[in-house]
Amino acid sequence: QVQLVESGGGLVQAGGSLRLSCAASGSIFSINAMGWYRQAPGKQRELVAGITSGGSTNYVDSVKGRFTISRDNAKNTVYLEMNSLKPEDTAVYYCYAFRNRPTVTYWGQGTQVTVSS
């Protein structure tokens, strides 16, 4: 089992910044990727950013150039630095950890990000 603890959400004005953290504990040795999905009211869930065990990153087009995902393997933690925030970034952000052998996805509790205009 893997437990994910998220932190860093909050309320910011448009153009501001937030840094999300997701700390993993438990049976973490076979985790292949971590990152964040987000869910906004009336919108589909979308993958915001991910980072693999090899260090490869990917982002949804709408956040490229504004968000940066990184990891600290020693702390079993991933970070999402969000800059130049826009109201359309408002959503609940869910940290995930993915294992592909066998295929299992673990989820954090979610953290609310609200960007006001």
Short mmCIF file of N, CA and C in Angstrom, two decimals:
data_model
loop_
_atom_site.label_atom_id
_atom_site.label_comp_id
_atom_site.label_asym_id
_atom_site.label_seq_id
_atom_site.Cartn_x
_atom_site.Cartn_y
_atom_site.Cartn_z
N GLN A 1 0.83 -1.19 0.00
CA GLN A 1 0.00 0.00 0.00
C GLN A 1 0.87 1.25 0.00
N VAL A 2 0.36 2.28 -0.65
CA VAL A 2 1.03 3.58 -0.72
C VAL A 2 0.06 4.63 -0.21
N GLN A 3 0.57 5.51 0.62
CA GLN A 3 -0.21 6.63 1.11
C GLN A 3 0.37 7.92 0.54
N LEU A 4 -0.50 8.81 0.10
CA LEU A 4 -0.10 10.08 -0.48
C LEU A 4 -0.71 11.21 0.33
N VAL A 5 0.11 12.15 0.76
CA VAL A 5 -0.34 13.29 1.52
C VAL A 5 -0.04 14.55 0.74
N GLU A 6 -1.08 15.29 0.39
CA GLU A 6 -0.95 16.51 -0.39
C GLU A 6 -1.01 17.74 0.49
N SER A 7 -0.35 18.78 0.04
CA SER A 7 -0.41 20.07 0.72
C SER A 7 -0.09 21.17 -0.28
N GLY A 8 -0.42 22.40 0.10
CA GLY A 8 -0.02 23.55 -0.69
C GLY A 8 -1.13 24.27 -1.43
N GLY A 9 -2.34 23.73 -1.43
CA GLY A 9 -3.43 24.40 -2.09
C GLY A 9 -3.84 25.66 -1.34
N GLY A 10 -4.67 26.46 -2.00
CA GLY A 10 -5.13 27.68 -1.38
C GLY A 10 -5.77 28.61 -2.38
N LEU A 11 -5.96 29.84 -1.94
CA LEU A 11 -6.59 30.89 -2.73
C LEU A 11 -5.55 31.93 -3.12
N VAL A 12 -5.46 32.21 -4.40
CA VAL A 12 -4.53 33.22 -4.90
C VAL A 12 -5.22 34.06 -5.96
N GLN A 13 -4.67 35.24 -6.19
CA GLN A 13 -5.15 36.08 -7.26
C GLN A 13 -4.53 35.66 -8.59
N ALA A 14 -5.22 35.98 -9.67
CA ALA A 14 -4.67 35.71 -10.99
C ALA A 14 -3.28 36.30 -11.12
N GLY A 15 -2.38 35.53 -11.70
CA GLY A 15 -1.00 35.94 -11.83
C GLY A 15 -0.11 35.49 -10.69
N GLY A 16 -0.71 34.97 -9.62
CA GLY A 16 0.05 34.52 -8.48
C GLY A 16 0.59 33.12 -8.65
N SER A 17 1.20 32.62 -7.57
CA SER A 17 1.87 31.32 -7.61
C SER A 17 1.50 30.48 -6.41
N LEU A 18 1.53 29.18 -6.60
CA LEU A 18 1.37 28.21 -5.53
C LEU A 18 2.32 27.05 -5.80
N ARG A 19 2.69 26.36 -4.73
CA ARG A 19 3.53 25.18 -4.84
C ARG A 19 2.84 24.03 -4.12
N LEU A 20 2.48 23.00 -4.87
CA LEU A 20 1.87 21.81 -4.30
C LEU A 20 2.94 20.78 -3.99
N SER A 21 2.73 20.04 -2.90
CA SER A 21 3.61 18.96 -2.52
C SER A 21 2.81 17.69 -2.36
N CYS A 22 3.42 16.56 -2.67
CA CYS A 22 2.81 15.26 -2.47
C CYS A 22 3.87 14.31 -1.96
N ALA A 23 3.71 13.89 -0.72
CA ALA A 23 4.66 13.00 -0.07
C ALA A 23 4.10 11.58 -0.05
N ALA A 24 4.90 10.63 -0.51
CA ALA A 24 4.50 9.23 -0.56
C ALA A 24 5.17 8.44 0.55
N SER A 25 4.42 7.50 1.10
CA SER A 25 4.96 6.61 2.11
C SER A 25 4.35 5.23 1.92
N GLY A 26 4.94 4.24 2.58
CA GLY A 26 4.47 2.87 2.46
C GLY A 26 5.33 2.08 1.50
N SER A 27 4.70 1.24 0.69
CA SER A 27 5.40 0.38 -0.26
C SER A 27 5.66 1.13 -1.55
N ILE A 28 6.67 1.99 -1.53
CA ILE A 28 6.90 2.93 -2.62
C ILE A 28 7.98 2.49 -3.59
N PHE A 29 8.53 1.32 -3.41
CA PHE A 29 9.72 0.93 -4.16
C PHE A 29 9.47 0.69 -5.64
N SER A 30 8.25 0.37 -6.02
CA SER A 30 7.94 0.04 -7.41
C SER A 30 7.08 1.09 -8.10
N ILE A 31 7.00 2.29 -7.54
CA ILE A 31 6.24 3.36 -8.17
C ILE A 31 6.97 3.84 -9.42
N ASN A 32 6.26 3.92 -10.54
CA ASN A 32 6.85 4.28 -11.82
C ASN A 32 6.64 5.74 -12.20
N ALA A 33 5.59 6.37 -11.69
CA ALA A 33 5.32 7.75 -12.04
C ALA A 33 4.46 8.39 -10.97
N MET A 34 4.59 9.69 -10.83
CA MET A 34 3.75 10.46 -9.93
C MET A 34 3.40 11.78 -10.60
N GLY A 35 2.34 12.40 -10.11
CA GLY A 35 1.94 13.67 -10.67
C GLY A 35 0.59 14.10 -10.14
N TRP A 36 -0.09 14.95 -10.91
CA TRP A 36 -1.39 15.50 -10.51
C TRP A 36 -2.39 15.46 -11.65
N TYR A 37 -3.59 15.06 -11.31
CA TYR A 37 -4.78 15.31 -12.08
C TYR A 37 -5.52 16.48 -11.44
N ARG A 38 -6.43 17.09 -12.20
CA ARG A 38 -7.29 18.10 -11.62
C ARG A 38 -8.71 17.92 -12.14
N GLN A 39 -9.66 18.35 -11.31
CA GLN A 39 -11.07 18.25 -11.64
C GLN A 39 -11.73 19.57 -11.29
N ALA A 40 -12.23 20.26 -12.29
CA ALA A 40 -12.96 21.51 -12.10
C ALA A 40 -14.44 21.25 -12.28
N PRO A 41 -15.29 22.04 -11.61
CA PRO A 41 -16.74 21.87 -11.77
C PRO A 41 -17.15 21.96 -13.23
N GLY A 42 -17.91 20.98 -13.68
CA GLY A 42 -18.38 20.96 -15.05
C GLY A 42 -17.35 20.57 -16.08
N LYS A 43 -16.17 20.20 -15.65
CA LYS A 43 -15.10 19.83 -16.57
C LYS A 43 -14.68 18.39 -16.35
N GLN A 44 -14.09 17.80 -17.38
CA GLN A 44 -13.55 16.46 -17.27
C GLN A 44 -12.25 16.48 -16.46
N ARG A 45 -11.99 15.37 -15.79
CA ARG A 45 -10.72 15.22 -15.12
C ARG A 45 -9.61 15.19 -16.16
N GLU A 46 -8.52 15.88 -15.90
CA GLU A 46 -7.42 15.91 -16.84
C GLU A 46 -6.09 15.76 -16.11
N LEU A 47 -5.16 15.12 -16.79
CA LEU A 47 -3.81 15.01 -16.27
C LEU A 47 -3.10 16.33 -16.46
N VAL A 48 -2.66 16.92 -15.37
CA VAL A 48 -1.98 18.21 -15.41
C VAL A 48 -0.51 18.05 -15.68
N ALA A 49 0.14 17.20 -14.90
CA ALA A 49 1.58 17.02 -15.01
C ALA A 49 1.96 15.68 -14.42
N GLY A 50 2.99 15.07 -14.98
CA GLY A 50 3.49 13.82 -14.47
C GLY A 50 4.99 13.74 -14.63
N ILE A 51 5.61 12.92 -13.78
CA ILE A 51 7.04 12.69 -13.85
C ILE A 51 7.28 11.21 -13.61
N THR A 52 8.11 10.59 -14.44
CA THR A 52 8.37 9.16 -14.35
C THR A 52 9.58 8.91 -13.47
N SER A 53 9.78 7.63 -13.15
CA SER A 53 10.94 7.26 -12.36
C SER A 53 12.25 7.60 -13.06
N GLY A 54 12.22 7.69 -14.39
CA GLY A 54 13.39 8.06 -15.15
C GLY A 54 13.60 9.55 -15.30
N GLY A 55 12.66 10.36 -14.78
CA GLY A 55 12.80 11.80 -14.82
C GLY A 55 12.09 12.49 -15.96
N SER A 56 11.43 11.74 -16.83
CA SER A 56 10.69 12.36 -17.92
C SER A 56 9.45 13.05 -17.39
N THR A 57 9.13 14.21 -17.95
CA THR A 57 7.97 14.98 -17.52
C THR A 57 7.03 15.22 -18.68
N ASN A 58 5.76 15.42 -18.35
CA ASN A 58 4.78 15.78 -19.35
C ASN A 58 3.76 16.70 -18.71
N TYR A 59 3.16 17.57 -19.54
CA TYR A 59 2.21 18.56 -19.08
C TYR A 59 1.06 18.67 -20.06
N VAL A 60 -0.10 18.99 -19.54
CA VAL A 60 -1.19 19.35 -20.41
C VAL A 60 -0.84 20.69 -21.08
N ASP A 61 -1.26 20.86 -22.33
CA ASP A 61 -0.84 22.03 -23.09
C ASP A 61 -1.15 23.35 -22.38
N SER A 62 -2.26 23.42 -21.68
CA SER A 62 -2.69 24.67 -21.09
C SER A 62 -1.79 25.17 -19.96
N VAL A 63 -0.92 24.32 -19.42
CA VAL A 63 -0.05 24.74 -18.33
C VAL A 63 1.42 24.78 -18.72
N LYS A 64 1.74 24.39 -19.92
CA LYS A 64 3.13 24.40 -20.36
C LYS A 64 3.71 25.81 -20.30
N GLY A 65 4.89 25.91 -19.74
CA GLY A 65 5.53 27.20 -19.57
C GLY A 65 5.16 27.90 -18.28
N ARG A 66 4.13 27.42 -17.58
CA ARG A 66 3.71 28.03 -16.33
C ARG A 66 3.91 27.12 -15.13
N PHE A 67 3.72 25.81 -15.32
CA PHE A 67 3.84 24.84 -14.24
C PHE A 67 5.12 24.03 -14.42
N THR A 68 5.72 23.64 -13.32
CA THR A 68 6.90 22.79 -13.35
C THR A 68 6.75 21.69 -12.30
N ILE A 69 6.89 20.45 -12.73
CA ILE A 69 6.86 19.32 -11.81
C ILE A 69 8.28 18.86 -11.54
N SER A 70 8.56 18.51 -10.31
CA SER A 70 9.88 18.05 -9.93
C SER A 70 9.74 16.99 -8.84
N ARG A 71 10.84 16.35 -8.52
CA ARG A 71 10.80 15.30 -7.51
C ARG A 71 12.03 15.36 -6.62
N ASP A 72 11.86 14.88 -5.41
CA ASP A 72 12.95 14.69 -4.48
C ASP A 72 12.88 13.23 -4.05
N ASN A 73 13.69 12.40 -4.68
CA ASN A 73 13.62 10.97 -4.42
C ASN A 73 13.96 10.62 -2.98
N ALA A 74 14.89 11.36 -2.39
CA ALA A 74 15.28 11.08 -1.01
C ALA A 74 14.12 11.30 -0.05
N LYS A 75 13.24 12.24 -0.38
CA LYS A 75 12.09 12.54 0.47
C LYS A 75 10.81 11.88 -0.03
N ASN A 76 10.89 11.14 -1.13
CA ASN A 76 9.72 10.50 -1.73
C ASN A 76 8.59 11.51 -1.95
N THR A 77 8.96 12.65 -2.47
CA THR A 77 8.03 13.76 -2.62
C THR A 77 8.13 14.35 -4.03
N VAL A 78 6.98 14.71 -4.58
CA VAL A 78 6.93 15.44 -5.83
C VAL A 78 6.32 16.81 -5.58
N TYR A 79 6.71 17.77 -6.40
CA TYR A 79 6.28 19.15 -6.25
C TYR A 79 5.72 19.65 -7.57
N LEU A 80 4.73 20.50 -7.48
CA LEU A 80 4.19 21.17 -8.65
C LEU A 80 4.23 22.67 -8.39
N GLU A 81 5.17 23.34 -9.04
CA GLU A 81 5.27 24.79 -8.95
C GLU A 81 4.35 25.39 -10.01
N MET A 82 3.40 26.18 -9.56
CA MET A 82 2.40 26.76 -10.45
C MET A 82 2.58 28.27 -10.44
N ASN A 83 2.94 28.81 -11.58
CA ASN A 83 3.15 30.24 -11.74
C ASN A 83 2.15 30.82 -12.72
N SER A 84 2.01 32.14 -12.69
CA SER A 84 1.10 32.84 -13.60
C SER A 84 -0.27 32.19 -13.62
N LEU A 85 -0.79 31.93 -12.44
CA LEU A 85 -2.06 31.22 -12.34
C LEU A 85 -3.20 32.00 -12.95
N LYS A 86 -4.12 31.26 -13.55
CA LYS A 86 -5.28 31.81 -14.21
C LYS A 86 -6.55 31.28 -13.54
N PRO A 87 -7.65 32.01 -13.63
CA PRO A 87 -8.90 31.49 -13.06
C PRO A 87 -9.27 30.10 -13.57
N GLU A 88 -8.95 29.79 -14.80
CA GLU A 88 -9.26 28.47 -15.34
C GLU A 88 -8.43 27.35 -14.73
N ASP A 89 -7.42 27.69 -13.93
CA ASP A 89 -6.67 26.69 -13.19
C ASP A 89 -7.41 26.24 -11.93
N THR A 90 -8.48 26.92 -11.58
CA THR A 90 -9.24 26.58 -10.39
C THR A 90 -9.78 25.16 -10.50
N ALA A 91 -9.46 24.33 -9.51
CA ALA A 91 -9.87 22.93 -9.52
C ALA A 91 -9.40 22.27 -8.23
N VAL A 92 -9.87 21.05 -8.03
CA VAL A 92 -9.29 20.20 -7.01
C VAL A 92 -8.17 19.42 -7.67
N TYR A 93 -7.00 19.48 -7.09
CA TYR A 93 -5.83 18.81 -7.63
C TYR A 93 -5.57 17.54 -6.84
N TYR A 94 -5.49 16.41 -7.55
CA TYR A 94 -5.31 15.11 -6.93
C TYR A 94 -3.95 14.55 -7.30
N CYS A 95 -3.14 14.31 -6.31
CA CYS A 95 -1.87 13.65 -6.54
C CYS A 95 -2.10 12.17 -6.84
N TYR A 96 -1.30 11.63 -7.75
CA TYR A 96 -1.37 10.20 -8.03
C TYR A 96 0.02 9.59 -8.01
N ALA A 97 0.06 8.30 -7.74
CA ALA A 97 1.26 7.50 -7.87
C ALA A 97 0.90 6.26 -8.64
N PHE A 98 1.65 5.96 -9.70
CA PHE A 98 1.30 4.88 -10.61
C PHE A 98 2.34 3.78 -10.55
N ARG A 99 1.85 2.55 -10.45
CA ARG A 99 2.67 1.35 -10.53
C ARG A 99 2.18 0.51 -11.69
N ASN A 100 3.07 0.07 -12.59
CA ASN A 100 2.63 -0.68 -13.76
C ASN A 100 2.82 -2.18 -13.65
N ARG A 101 3.45 -2.69 -12.58
CA ARG A 101 3.59 -4.11 -12.36
C ARG A 101 3.34 -4.45 -10.91
N PRO A 102 2.12 -4.91 -10.57
CA PRO A 102 0.91 -4.85 -11.40
C PRO A 102 0.39 -3.43 -11.49
N THR A 103 -0.57 -3.20 -12.37
CA THR A 103 -1.10 -1.86 -12.57
C THR A 103 -1.97 -1.44 -11.39
N VAL A 104 -1.51 -0.43 -10.67
CA VAL A 104 -2.24 0.14 -9.54
C VAL A 104 -2.01 1.64 -9.54
N THR A 105 -3.04 2.39 -9.26
CA THR A 105 -2.92 3.83 -9.10
C THR A 105 -3.37 4.22 -7.70
N TYR A 106 -2.54 4.96 -7.01
CA TYR A 106 -2.86 5.47 -5.69
C TYR A 106 -3.16 6.95 -5.79
N TRP A 107 -4.05 7.40 -4.92
CA TRP A 107 -4.53 8.78 -4.99
C TRP A 107 -4.38 9.51 -3.66
N GLY A 108 -4.02 10.77 -3.75
CA GLY A 108 -4.07 11.63 -2.58
C GLY A 108 -5.49 12.09 -2.31
N GLN A 109 -5.66 12.82 -1.23
CA GLN A 109 -6.99 13.26 -0.82
C GLN A 109 -7.52 14.43 -1.64
N GLY A 110 -6.65 15.10 -2.35
CA GLY A 110 -7.04 16.26 -3.13
C GLY A 110 -6.82 17.55 -2.36
N THR A 111 -6.46 18.59 -3.07
CA THR A 111 -6.29 19.90 -2.47
C THR A 111 -6.89 20.95 -3.40
N GLN A 112 -7.64 21.87 -2.81
CA GLN A 112 -8.34 22.88 -3.60
C GLN A 112 -7.41 24.01 -3.98
N VAL A 113 -7.39 24.33 -5.26
CA VAL A 113 -6.69 25.51 -5.77
C VAL A 113 -7.74 26.44 -6.35
N THR A 114 -7.80 27.65 -5.84
CA THR A 114 -8.76 28.64 -6.32
C THR A 114 -8.01 29.88 -6.75
N VAL A 115 -8.23 30.30 -7.98
CA VAL A 115 -7.58 31.48 -8.54
C VAL A 115 -8.66 32.51 -8.82
N SER A 116 -8.59 33.63 -8.15
CA SER A 116 -9.59 34.68 -8.30
C SER A 116 -9.13 35.69 -9.35
N SER A 117 -10.11 36.32 -9.99
CA SER A 117 -9.81 37.35 -10.98
C SER A 117 -9.81 38.73 -10.36
#
